[in-house]
Coordinates of C-alpha atoms in Angstrom, one line a residue:
Chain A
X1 CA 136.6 120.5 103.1
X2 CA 133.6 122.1 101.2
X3 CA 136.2 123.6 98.8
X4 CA 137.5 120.1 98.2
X5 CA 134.0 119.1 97.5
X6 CA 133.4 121.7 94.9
X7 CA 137.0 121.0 93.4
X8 CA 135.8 117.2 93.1
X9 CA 132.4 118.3 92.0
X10 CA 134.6 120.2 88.9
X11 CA 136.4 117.3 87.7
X12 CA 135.7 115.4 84.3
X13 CA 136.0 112.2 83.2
X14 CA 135.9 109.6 80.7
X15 CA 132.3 109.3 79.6
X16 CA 132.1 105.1 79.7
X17 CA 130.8 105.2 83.2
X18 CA 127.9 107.4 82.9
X19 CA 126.9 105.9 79.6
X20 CA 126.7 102.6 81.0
X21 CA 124.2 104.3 83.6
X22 CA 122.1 105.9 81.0
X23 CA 121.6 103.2 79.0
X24 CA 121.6 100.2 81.3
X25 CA 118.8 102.5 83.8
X26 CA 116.8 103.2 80.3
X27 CA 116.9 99.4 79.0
X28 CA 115.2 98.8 82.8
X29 CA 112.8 101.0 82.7
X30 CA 111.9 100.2 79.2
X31 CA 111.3 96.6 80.3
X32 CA 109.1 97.7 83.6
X33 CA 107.1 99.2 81.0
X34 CA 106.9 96.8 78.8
X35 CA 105.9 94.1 81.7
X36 CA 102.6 95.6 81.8
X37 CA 101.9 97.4 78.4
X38 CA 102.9 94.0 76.3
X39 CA 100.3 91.2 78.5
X40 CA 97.2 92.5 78.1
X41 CA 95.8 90.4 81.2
X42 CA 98.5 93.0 83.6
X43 CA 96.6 95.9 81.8
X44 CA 94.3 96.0 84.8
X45 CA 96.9 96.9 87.4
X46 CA 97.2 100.4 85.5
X47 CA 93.4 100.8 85.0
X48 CA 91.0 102.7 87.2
X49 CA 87.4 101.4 87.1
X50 CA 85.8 103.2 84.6
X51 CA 88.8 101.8 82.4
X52 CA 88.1 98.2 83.3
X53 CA 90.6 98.2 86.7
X54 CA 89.5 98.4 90.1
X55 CA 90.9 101.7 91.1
X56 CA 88.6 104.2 92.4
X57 CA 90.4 107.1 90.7
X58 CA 94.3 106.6 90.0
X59 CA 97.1 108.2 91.5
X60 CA 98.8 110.2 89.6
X61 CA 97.7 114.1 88.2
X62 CA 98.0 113.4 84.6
X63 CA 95.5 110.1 84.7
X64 CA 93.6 111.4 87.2
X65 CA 92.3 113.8 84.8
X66 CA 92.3 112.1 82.1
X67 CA 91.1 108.9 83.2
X68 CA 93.4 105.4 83.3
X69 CA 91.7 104.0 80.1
X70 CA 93.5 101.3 77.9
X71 CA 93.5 103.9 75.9
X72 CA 94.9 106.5 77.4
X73 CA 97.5 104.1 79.6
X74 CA 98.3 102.5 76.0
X75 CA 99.3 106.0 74.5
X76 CA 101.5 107.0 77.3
X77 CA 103.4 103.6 77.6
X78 CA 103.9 103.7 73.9
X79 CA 105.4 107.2 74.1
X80 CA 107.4 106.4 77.1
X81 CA 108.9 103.6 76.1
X82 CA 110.2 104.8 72.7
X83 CA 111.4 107.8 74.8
X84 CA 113.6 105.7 76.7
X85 CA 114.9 103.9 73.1
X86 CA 116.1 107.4 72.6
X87 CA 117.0 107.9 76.3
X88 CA 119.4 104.5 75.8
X89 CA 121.2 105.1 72.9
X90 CA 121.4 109.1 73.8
X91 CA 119.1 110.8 71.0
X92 CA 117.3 114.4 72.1
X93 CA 119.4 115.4 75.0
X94 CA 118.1 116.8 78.4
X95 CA 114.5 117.4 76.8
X96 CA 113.4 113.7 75.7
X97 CA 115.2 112.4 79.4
X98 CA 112.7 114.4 81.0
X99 CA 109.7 113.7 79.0
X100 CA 110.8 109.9 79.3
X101 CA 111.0 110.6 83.2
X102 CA 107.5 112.4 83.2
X103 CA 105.7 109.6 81.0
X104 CA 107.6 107.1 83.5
X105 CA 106.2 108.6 86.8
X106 CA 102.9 109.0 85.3
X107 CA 102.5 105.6 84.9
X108 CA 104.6 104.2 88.1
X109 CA 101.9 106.3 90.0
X110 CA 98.8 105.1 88.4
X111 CA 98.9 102.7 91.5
X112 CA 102.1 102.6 93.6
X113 CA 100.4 99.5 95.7
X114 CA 101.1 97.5 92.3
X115 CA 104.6 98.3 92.6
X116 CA 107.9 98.4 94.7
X117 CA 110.9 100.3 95.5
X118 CA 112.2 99.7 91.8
X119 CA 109.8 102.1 90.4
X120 CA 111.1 104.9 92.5
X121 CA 114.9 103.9 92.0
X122 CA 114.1 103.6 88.6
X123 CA 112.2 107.1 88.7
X124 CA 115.2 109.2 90.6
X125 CA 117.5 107.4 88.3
X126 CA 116.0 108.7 85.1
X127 CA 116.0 112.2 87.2
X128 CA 119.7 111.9 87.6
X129 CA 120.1 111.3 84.2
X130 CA 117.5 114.2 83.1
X131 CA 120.1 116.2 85.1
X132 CA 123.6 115.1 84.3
X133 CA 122.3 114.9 80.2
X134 CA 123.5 112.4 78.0
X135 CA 126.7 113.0 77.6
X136 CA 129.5 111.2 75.5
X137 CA 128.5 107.4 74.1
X138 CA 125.7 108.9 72.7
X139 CA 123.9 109.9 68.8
X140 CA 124.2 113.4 69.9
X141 CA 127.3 113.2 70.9
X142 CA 128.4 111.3 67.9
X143 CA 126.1 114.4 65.9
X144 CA 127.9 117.1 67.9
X145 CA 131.7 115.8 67.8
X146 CA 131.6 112.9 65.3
X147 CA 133.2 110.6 67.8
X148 CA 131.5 108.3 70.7
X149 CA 134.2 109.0 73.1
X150 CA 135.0 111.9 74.9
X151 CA 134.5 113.7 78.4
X152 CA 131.5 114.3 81.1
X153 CA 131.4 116.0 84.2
X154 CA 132.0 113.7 87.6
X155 CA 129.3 115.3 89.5
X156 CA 126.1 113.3 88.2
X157 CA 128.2 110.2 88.9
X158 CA 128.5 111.2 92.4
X159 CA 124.8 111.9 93.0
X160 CA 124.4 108.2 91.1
X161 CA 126.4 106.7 94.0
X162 CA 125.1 109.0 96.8
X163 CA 121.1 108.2 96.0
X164 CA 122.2 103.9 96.0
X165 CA 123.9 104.3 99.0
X166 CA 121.5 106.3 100.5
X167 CA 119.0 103.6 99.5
X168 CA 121.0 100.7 101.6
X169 CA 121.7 103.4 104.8
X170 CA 117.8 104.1 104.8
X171 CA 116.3 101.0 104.4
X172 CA 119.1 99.6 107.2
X173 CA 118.0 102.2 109.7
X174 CA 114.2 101.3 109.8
X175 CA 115.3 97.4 110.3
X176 CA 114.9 97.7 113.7
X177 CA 112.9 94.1 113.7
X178 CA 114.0 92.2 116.3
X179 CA 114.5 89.1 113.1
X180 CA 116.3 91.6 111.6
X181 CA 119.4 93.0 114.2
X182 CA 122.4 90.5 115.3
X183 CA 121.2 90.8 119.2
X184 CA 117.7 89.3 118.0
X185 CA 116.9 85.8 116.2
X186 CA 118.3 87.1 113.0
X187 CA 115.1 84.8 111.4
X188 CA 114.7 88.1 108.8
X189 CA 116.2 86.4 105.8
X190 CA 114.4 83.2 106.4
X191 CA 111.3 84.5 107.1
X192 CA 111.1 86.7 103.9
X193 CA 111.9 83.3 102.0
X194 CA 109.1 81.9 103.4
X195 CA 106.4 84.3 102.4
X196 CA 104.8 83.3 99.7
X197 CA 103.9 86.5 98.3
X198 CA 107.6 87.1 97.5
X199 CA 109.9 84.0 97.5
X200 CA 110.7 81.7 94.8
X201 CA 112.1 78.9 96.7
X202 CA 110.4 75.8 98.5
X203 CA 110.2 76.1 102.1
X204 CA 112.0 73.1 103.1
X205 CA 115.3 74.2 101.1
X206 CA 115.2 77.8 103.0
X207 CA 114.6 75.3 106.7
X208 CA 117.5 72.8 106.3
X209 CA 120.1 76.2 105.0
X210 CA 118.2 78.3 108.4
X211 CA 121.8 78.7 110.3
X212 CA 123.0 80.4 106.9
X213 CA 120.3 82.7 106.6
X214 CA 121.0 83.5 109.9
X215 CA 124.6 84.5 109.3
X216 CA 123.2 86.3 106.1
X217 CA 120.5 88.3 108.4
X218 CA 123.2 89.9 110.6
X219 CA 125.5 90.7 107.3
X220 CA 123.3 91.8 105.8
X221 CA 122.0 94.6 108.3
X222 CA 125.6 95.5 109.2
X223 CA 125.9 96.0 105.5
X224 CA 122.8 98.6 105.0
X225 CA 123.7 100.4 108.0
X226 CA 127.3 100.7 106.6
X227 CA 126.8 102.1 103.2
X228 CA 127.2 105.8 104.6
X229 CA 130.6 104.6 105.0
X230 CA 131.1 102.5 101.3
X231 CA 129.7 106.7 100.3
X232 CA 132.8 108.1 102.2
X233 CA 135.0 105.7 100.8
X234 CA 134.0 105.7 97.6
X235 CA 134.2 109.5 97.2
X236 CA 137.5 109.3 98.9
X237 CA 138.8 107.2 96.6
X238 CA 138.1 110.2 93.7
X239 CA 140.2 112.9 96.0
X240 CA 143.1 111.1 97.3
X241 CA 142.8 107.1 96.8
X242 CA 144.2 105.2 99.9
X243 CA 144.6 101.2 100.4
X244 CA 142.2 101.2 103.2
X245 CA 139.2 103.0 101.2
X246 CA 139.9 100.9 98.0
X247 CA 139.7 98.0 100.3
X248 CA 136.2 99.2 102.1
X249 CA 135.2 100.3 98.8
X250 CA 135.9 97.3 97.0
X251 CA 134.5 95.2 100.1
X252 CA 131.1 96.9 99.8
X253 CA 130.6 96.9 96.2
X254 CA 131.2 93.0 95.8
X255 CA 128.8 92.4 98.3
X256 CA 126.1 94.3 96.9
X257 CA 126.4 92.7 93.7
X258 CA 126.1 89.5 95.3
X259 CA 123.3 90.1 97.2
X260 CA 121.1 91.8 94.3
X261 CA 121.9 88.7 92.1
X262 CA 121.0 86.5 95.2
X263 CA 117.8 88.3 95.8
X264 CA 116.7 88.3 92.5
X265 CA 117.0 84.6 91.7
X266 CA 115.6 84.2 95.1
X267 CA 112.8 86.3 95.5
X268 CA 110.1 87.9 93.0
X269 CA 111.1 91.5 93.7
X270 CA 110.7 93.1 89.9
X271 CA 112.8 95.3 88.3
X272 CA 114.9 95.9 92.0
X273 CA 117.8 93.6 91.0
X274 CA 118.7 94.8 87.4
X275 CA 118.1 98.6 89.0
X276 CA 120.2 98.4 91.5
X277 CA 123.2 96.8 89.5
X278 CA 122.9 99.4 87.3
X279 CA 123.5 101.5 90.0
X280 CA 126.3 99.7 91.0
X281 CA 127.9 99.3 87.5
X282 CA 128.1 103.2 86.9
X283 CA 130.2 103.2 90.6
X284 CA 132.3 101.5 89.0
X285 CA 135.8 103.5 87.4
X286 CA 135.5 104.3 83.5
X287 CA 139.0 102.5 83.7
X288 CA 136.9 99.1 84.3
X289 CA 134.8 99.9 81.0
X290 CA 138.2 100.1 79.0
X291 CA 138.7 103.9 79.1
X292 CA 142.3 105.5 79.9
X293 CA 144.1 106.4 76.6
X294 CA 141.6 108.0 75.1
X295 CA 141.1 110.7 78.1
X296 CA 142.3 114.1 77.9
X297 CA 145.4 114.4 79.7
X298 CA 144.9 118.3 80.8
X299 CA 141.7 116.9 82.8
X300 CA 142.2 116.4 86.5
X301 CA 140.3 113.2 86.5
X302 CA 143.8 111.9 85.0
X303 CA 145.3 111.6 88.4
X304 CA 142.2 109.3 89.5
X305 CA 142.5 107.2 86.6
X306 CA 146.4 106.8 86.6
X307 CA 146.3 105.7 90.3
X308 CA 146.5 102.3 90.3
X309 CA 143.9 101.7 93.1
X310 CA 141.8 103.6 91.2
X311 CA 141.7 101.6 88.6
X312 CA 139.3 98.2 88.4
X313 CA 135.9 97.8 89.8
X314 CA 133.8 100.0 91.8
Chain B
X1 CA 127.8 131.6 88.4
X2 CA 126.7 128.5 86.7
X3 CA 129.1 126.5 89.1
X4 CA 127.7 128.6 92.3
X5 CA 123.8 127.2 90.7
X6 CA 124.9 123.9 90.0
X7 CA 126.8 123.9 93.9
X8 CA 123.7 124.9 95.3
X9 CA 121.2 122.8 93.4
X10 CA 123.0 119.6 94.4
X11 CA 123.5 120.6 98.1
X12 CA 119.5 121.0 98.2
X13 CA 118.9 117.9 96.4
X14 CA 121.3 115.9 98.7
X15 CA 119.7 117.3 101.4
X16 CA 116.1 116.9 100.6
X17 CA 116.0 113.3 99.4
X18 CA 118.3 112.5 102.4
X19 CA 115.5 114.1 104.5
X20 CA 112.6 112.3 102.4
X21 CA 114.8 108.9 103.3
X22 CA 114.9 109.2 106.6
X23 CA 112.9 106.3 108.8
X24 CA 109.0 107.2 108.8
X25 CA 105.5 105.5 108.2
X26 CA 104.5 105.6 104.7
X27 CA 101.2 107.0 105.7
X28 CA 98.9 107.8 108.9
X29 CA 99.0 104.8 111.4
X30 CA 95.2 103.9 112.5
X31 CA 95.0 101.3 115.8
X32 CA 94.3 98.3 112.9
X33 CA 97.8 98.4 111.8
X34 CA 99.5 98.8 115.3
X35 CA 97.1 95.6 116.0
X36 CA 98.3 93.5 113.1
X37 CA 99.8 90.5 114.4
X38 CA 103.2 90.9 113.1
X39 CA 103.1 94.6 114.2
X40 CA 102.4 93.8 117.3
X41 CA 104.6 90.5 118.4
X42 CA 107.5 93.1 117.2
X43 CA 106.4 95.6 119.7
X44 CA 105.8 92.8 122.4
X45 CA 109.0 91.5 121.7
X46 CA 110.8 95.1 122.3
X47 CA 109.0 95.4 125.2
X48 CA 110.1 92.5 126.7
X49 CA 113.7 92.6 125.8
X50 CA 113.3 96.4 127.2
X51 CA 112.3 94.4 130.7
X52 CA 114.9 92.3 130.6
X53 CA 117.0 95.4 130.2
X54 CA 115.6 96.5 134.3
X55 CA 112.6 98.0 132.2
X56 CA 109.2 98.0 133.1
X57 CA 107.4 99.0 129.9
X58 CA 103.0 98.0 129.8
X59 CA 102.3 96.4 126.4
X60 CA 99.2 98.5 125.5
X61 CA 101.3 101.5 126.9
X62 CA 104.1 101.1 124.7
X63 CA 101.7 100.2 121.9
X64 CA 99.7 103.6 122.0
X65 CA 103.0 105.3 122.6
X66 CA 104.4 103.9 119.3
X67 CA 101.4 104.6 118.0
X68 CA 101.0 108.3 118.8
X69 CA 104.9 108.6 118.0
X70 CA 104.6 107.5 114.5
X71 CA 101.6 109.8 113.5
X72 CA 103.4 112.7 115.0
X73 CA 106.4 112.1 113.2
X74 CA 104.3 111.4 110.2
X75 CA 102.7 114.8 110.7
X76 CA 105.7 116.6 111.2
X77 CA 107.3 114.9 108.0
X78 CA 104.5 116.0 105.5
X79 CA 104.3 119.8 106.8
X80 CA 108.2 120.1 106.2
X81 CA 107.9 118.1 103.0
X82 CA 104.5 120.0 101.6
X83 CA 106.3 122.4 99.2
X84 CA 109.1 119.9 97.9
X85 CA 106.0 117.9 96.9
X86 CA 105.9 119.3 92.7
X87 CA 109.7 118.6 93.0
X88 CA 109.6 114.4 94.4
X89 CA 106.2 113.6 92.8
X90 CA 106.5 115.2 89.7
X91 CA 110.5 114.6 88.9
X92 CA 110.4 111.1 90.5
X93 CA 112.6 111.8 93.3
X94 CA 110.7 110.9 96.3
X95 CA 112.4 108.2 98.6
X96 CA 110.9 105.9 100.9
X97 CA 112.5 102.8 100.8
X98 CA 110.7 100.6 103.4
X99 CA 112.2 97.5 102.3
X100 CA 111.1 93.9 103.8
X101 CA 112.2 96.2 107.3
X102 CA 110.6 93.6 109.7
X103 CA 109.7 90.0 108.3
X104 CA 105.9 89.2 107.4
X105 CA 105.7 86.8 110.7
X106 CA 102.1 86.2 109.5
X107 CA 101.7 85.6 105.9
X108 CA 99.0 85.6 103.9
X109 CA 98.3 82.5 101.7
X110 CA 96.1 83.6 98.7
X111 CA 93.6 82.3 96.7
X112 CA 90.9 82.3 94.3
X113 CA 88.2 80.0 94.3
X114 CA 84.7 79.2 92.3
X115 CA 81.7 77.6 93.7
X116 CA 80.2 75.2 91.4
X117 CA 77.2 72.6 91.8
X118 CA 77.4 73.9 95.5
X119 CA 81.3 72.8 96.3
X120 CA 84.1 75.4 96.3
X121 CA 87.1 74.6 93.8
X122 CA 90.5 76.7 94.0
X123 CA 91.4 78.0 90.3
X124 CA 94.6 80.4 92.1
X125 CA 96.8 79.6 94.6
X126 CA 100.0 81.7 95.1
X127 CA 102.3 78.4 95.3
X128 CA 100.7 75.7 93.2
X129 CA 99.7 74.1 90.3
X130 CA 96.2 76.3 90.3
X131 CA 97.1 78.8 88.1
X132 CA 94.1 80.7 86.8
X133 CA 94.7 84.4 86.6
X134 CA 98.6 83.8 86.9
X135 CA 100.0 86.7 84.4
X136 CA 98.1 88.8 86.9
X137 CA 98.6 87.7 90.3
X138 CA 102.3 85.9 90.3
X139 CA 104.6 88.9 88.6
X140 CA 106.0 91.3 91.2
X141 CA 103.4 93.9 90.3
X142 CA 100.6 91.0 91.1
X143 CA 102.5 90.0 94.2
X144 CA 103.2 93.2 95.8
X145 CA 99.2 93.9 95.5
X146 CA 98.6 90.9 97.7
X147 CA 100.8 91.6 99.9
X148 CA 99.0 95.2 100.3
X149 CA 95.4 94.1 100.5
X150 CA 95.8 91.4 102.7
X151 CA 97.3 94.1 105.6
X152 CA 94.8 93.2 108.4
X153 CA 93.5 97.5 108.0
X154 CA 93.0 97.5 104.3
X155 CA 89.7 96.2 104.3
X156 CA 88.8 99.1 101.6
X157 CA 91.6 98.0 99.3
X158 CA 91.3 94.3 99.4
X159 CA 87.2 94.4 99.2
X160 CA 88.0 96.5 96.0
X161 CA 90.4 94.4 94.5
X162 CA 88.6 90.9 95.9
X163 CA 85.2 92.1 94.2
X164 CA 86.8 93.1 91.1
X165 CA 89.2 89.6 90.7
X166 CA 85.8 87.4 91.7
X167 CA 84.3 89.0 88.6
X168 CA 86.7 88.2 86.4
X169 CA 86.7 84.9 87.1
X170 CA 83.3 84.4 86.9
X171 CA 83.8 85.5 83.6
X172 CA 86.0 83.2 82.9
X173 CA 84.1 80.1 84.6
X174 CA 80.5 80.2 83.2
X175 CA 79.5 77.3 85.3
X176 CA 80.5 78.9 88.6
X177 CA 77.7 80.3 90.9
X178 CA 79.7 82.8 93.0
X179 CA 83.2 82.8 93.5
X180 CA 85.5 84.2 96.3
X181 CA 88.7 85.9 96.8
X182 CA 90.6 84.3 100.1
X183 CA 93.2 85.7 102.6
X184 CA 94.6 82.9 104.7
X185 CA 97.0 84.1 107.6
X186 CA 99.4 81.5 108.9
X187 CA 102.1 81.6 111.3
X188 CA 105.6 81.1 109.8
X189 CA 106.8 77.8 111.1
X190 CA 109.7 77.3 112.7
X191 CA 112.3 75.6 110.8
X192 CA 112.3 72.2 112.4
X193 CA 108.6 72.3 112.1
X194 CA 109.2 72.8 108.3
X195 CA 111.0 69.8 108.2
X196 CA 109.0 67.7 110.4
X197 CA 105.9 68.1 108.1
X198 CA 103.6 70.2 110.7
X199 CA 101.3 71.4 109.0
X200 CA 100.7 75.9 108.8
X201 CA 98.5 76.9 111.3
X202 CA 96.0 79.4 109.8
X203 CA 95.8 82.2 112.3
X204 CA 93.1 84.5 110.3
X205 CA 90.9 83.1 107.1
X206 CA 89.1 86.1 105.3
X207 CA 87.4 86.4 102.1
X208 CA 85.5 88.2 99.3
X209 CA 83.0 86.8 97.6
X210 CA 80.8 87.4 94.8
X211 CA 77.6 85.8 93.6
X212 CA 77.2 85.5 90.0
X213 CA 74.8 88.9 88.6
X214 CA 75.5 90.9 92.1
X215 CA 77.6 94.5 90.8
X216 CA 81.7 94.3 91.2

């Protein structure tokens, strides 16, 4: 089995999938940035008080010693974001993804209470792509080879779909609410649309739909707690594709799209919407971003992409 | 030798940000957070389905036992996790994705208000027309800080932030004497009570206030 995961681990393929990862998880990022560093009146939320904020001292090292000025916060969010401009259209290589990454955690840390889980999706995510490089669909690709297309290896792809499923599995297992699992009320859903601090809808819409939430509730958990299998399946389908794990696969991946374009329109959650779909988008087969003629046929990652329920979405 | 690296990098990643995942507190659990009230009808409520169950759990028993359970774990969590800290905080890869994983039962209502000629007069409100502030307070970033500082055990926090948002919009009010910052817990309503009109029944009303030329 471990040799099988190593073999997999080996393989190449088409680069589509990867770029779309790169430069859809930069363009995110860019705009978390930029949802602070362009309104001046949000300029507080990354200040500490000697800066004009009300944080004692901020979080992270580099502005703890330097002090979270407007100053200082400016400068970093002006170098960060033109770090992820090159990060997106693949300028600079390994080197700019990480200095992008550091500026981005710098920041994101300045005060995670005036955050949420899309920071640190959004963090590991420009760590995965720090650590896969930027690959084919990119400037230095284009400097390198003189063509956008070409080959990258399968393995950072893997980690891409192992940390968002990871993300669903965990946050599953710690809702052990009783409005949460199917042998309680199953009120979750409901409940989180109407607290004010989050939802976007009017109370008496989210009462009179209450016996669909409660449907949604117990999907929904069933869902998180299954994503260690959508994992399984979805790796599966890279060795030795099968009906039944294109099917599960398949199954999972619609429903996560759904519900990430539900929750968004429904609830104020930030960046955690466009994050995640990123996510989702780069599980999805380089076949689905148009590639197949143009791949190597000596590469392994041939037999994936000939394979007809390999083919398509996720 | 390159693939052997590569093997064994991504075997300890996989396996340190699966451990960093796993279900824990965020941070040490003092007695005000177990005795928040949504905290504390979930524990009630496990209790009593426990004693349906043939069970005989007390309430303040399995309270404390949670309670000492989750710092333990807590405890244990950041000794194994100490020298992976350069590699999750620095490189961005920590995970803790605590995510809406039991319902805010009772929310906060925010609000900012000015007191002028002796009458209070709301210039915020989370849902309404009262926008003052709004770039600030109604984005996710804004929203999420609420939510935070209006936890019944962040006093520190939300006397912080309350002082420093009062200022501001005294600043921006020149005719206002003081002005306060106000937490407003209600119990989520029912669904049939949300239809039938009853009102929100404000369980818990706290606020920060600031007179105009006292220090932030």
């Amino acid at each position: 089995m471990i040799r099988a995961i190593r073999d997999t681990l080996d393989r190449r393929e088409d680069g589509r999938s990867w770029a779309v990862f790169r430069v859809g998880l930069a363009l995110v990022a860019l705009l978390d940035v930029a949802w602070v560093a362009f309104v001046p009146e949000r300029w507080p939320l990354w200040l500490d008080r000697a800066g004009g904020g009300w944080l004692a001292t901020a979080g992270s090292p580099l502005f703890r010693w330097v002090g979270a000025s407007v100053e200082s916060v400016g400068a970093v969010s002006i170098v960060t974001m033109s770090l992820l401009v090159a990060v997106a259209v693949g300028r600079g290589g390994r080197v700019v993804a990480l200095a992008a990454l550091l500026g981005f955690v710098s920041l994101i840390d300045i005060h995670p209470a005036a955050g949420g889980g899309y920071d640190e999706l959004l963090s590991n995510g420009l760590f995965l792509i720090f650590a896969g490089g930027t690959g084919a669909y990119s400037l230095d690709h284009v400097r390198r080879t003189g063509t956008w297309s070409g080959d990258v290896p399968m393995w950072p792809r893997i980690l891409v779909a192992y940390q968002i499923c990871l993300v669903y599995a965990t946050t599953g297992w710690q809702k052990i609410s009783l409005h949460w699992v199917p042998w309680g009320d199953r009120t979750a859903i409901a409940d989180i649309l109407m607290t004010p601090s989050y939802s976007r809808v009017d109370p008496l819409w989210v009462a009179y739909l209450a016996p669909l939430w409660g449907v949604l509730t117990a999907v929904v958990w069933i869902w998180e707690w299954l994503a260690p299998l959508w994992f399984l399946a979805w790796f599966r389908s890279l060795q030795a594709p099968t009906l039944w794990w294109t099917k599960v696969r398949h199954a999972m991946w619609a429903f996560g799209v759904g519900f990430h374009l539900a929750s968004g329109a429904l609830l104020e959650l930030g960046a955690f919407a466009p994050a995640s779909l990123v996510f989702l988008f780069a599980m999805m087969h380089p076949r689905a971003w148009g590639a197949g003629r143009q791949l190597n046929s000596a590469q392994p990652a041939m037999a994936v992409t000939t394979n007809p329920m390999a083919a398509g979405t996720p | 030798m390159k693939r052997a690296l590569r093997d064994a990098w991504i075997a300890a990643h996989v396996t340190l940000i699966t451990f960093m995942a796993l279900p824990a507190v965020s941070r040490p659990v003092s007695k005000s957070d177990i005795w928040d009230p949504t905290v504390r009808a979930e524990i009630v409520g496990w209790a009593s389905t426990l004693r349906r169950h043939g069970y005989r759990p007390n309430n303040d028993r399995v309270i404390e036992g949670v309670w000492e359970v989750a710092n333990l774990a807590h405890k244990g969590r950041a000794v194994v996790l100490a020298p992976f800290d350069p590699y999750s905080r620095w490189l961005g890869t920590w995970q803790a994705w605590r995510m809406f994983v039991a319902p805010q039962r009772f929310p906060v209502r925010f609000s900012v208000e000015v007191q002028v000629q002796g009458l209070w007069r709301v210039v915020y409100r989370d849902v309404g027309p009262e926008s003052w502030g709004a770039d600030l307070l109604r984005g996710e970033r804004g929203r999420s800080l609420v939510f935070s500082t209006g936890w019944t055990g962040a006093q520190m926090g939300r006397e912080r932030f309350g002082r420093w948002l009062a200022n501001e919009v005294l600043g921006d009010h020149p005719e206002a004497t003081a002005a306060r910052v106000r937490y407003q817990r209600v119990a989520l309503r029912p669904p049939a009570d949300v239809i039938a009109g009853t009102p929100e029944r404000v369980t818990d009303d706290v606020s920060v206030m600031l007179l105009r030329g006292e220090a932030p």
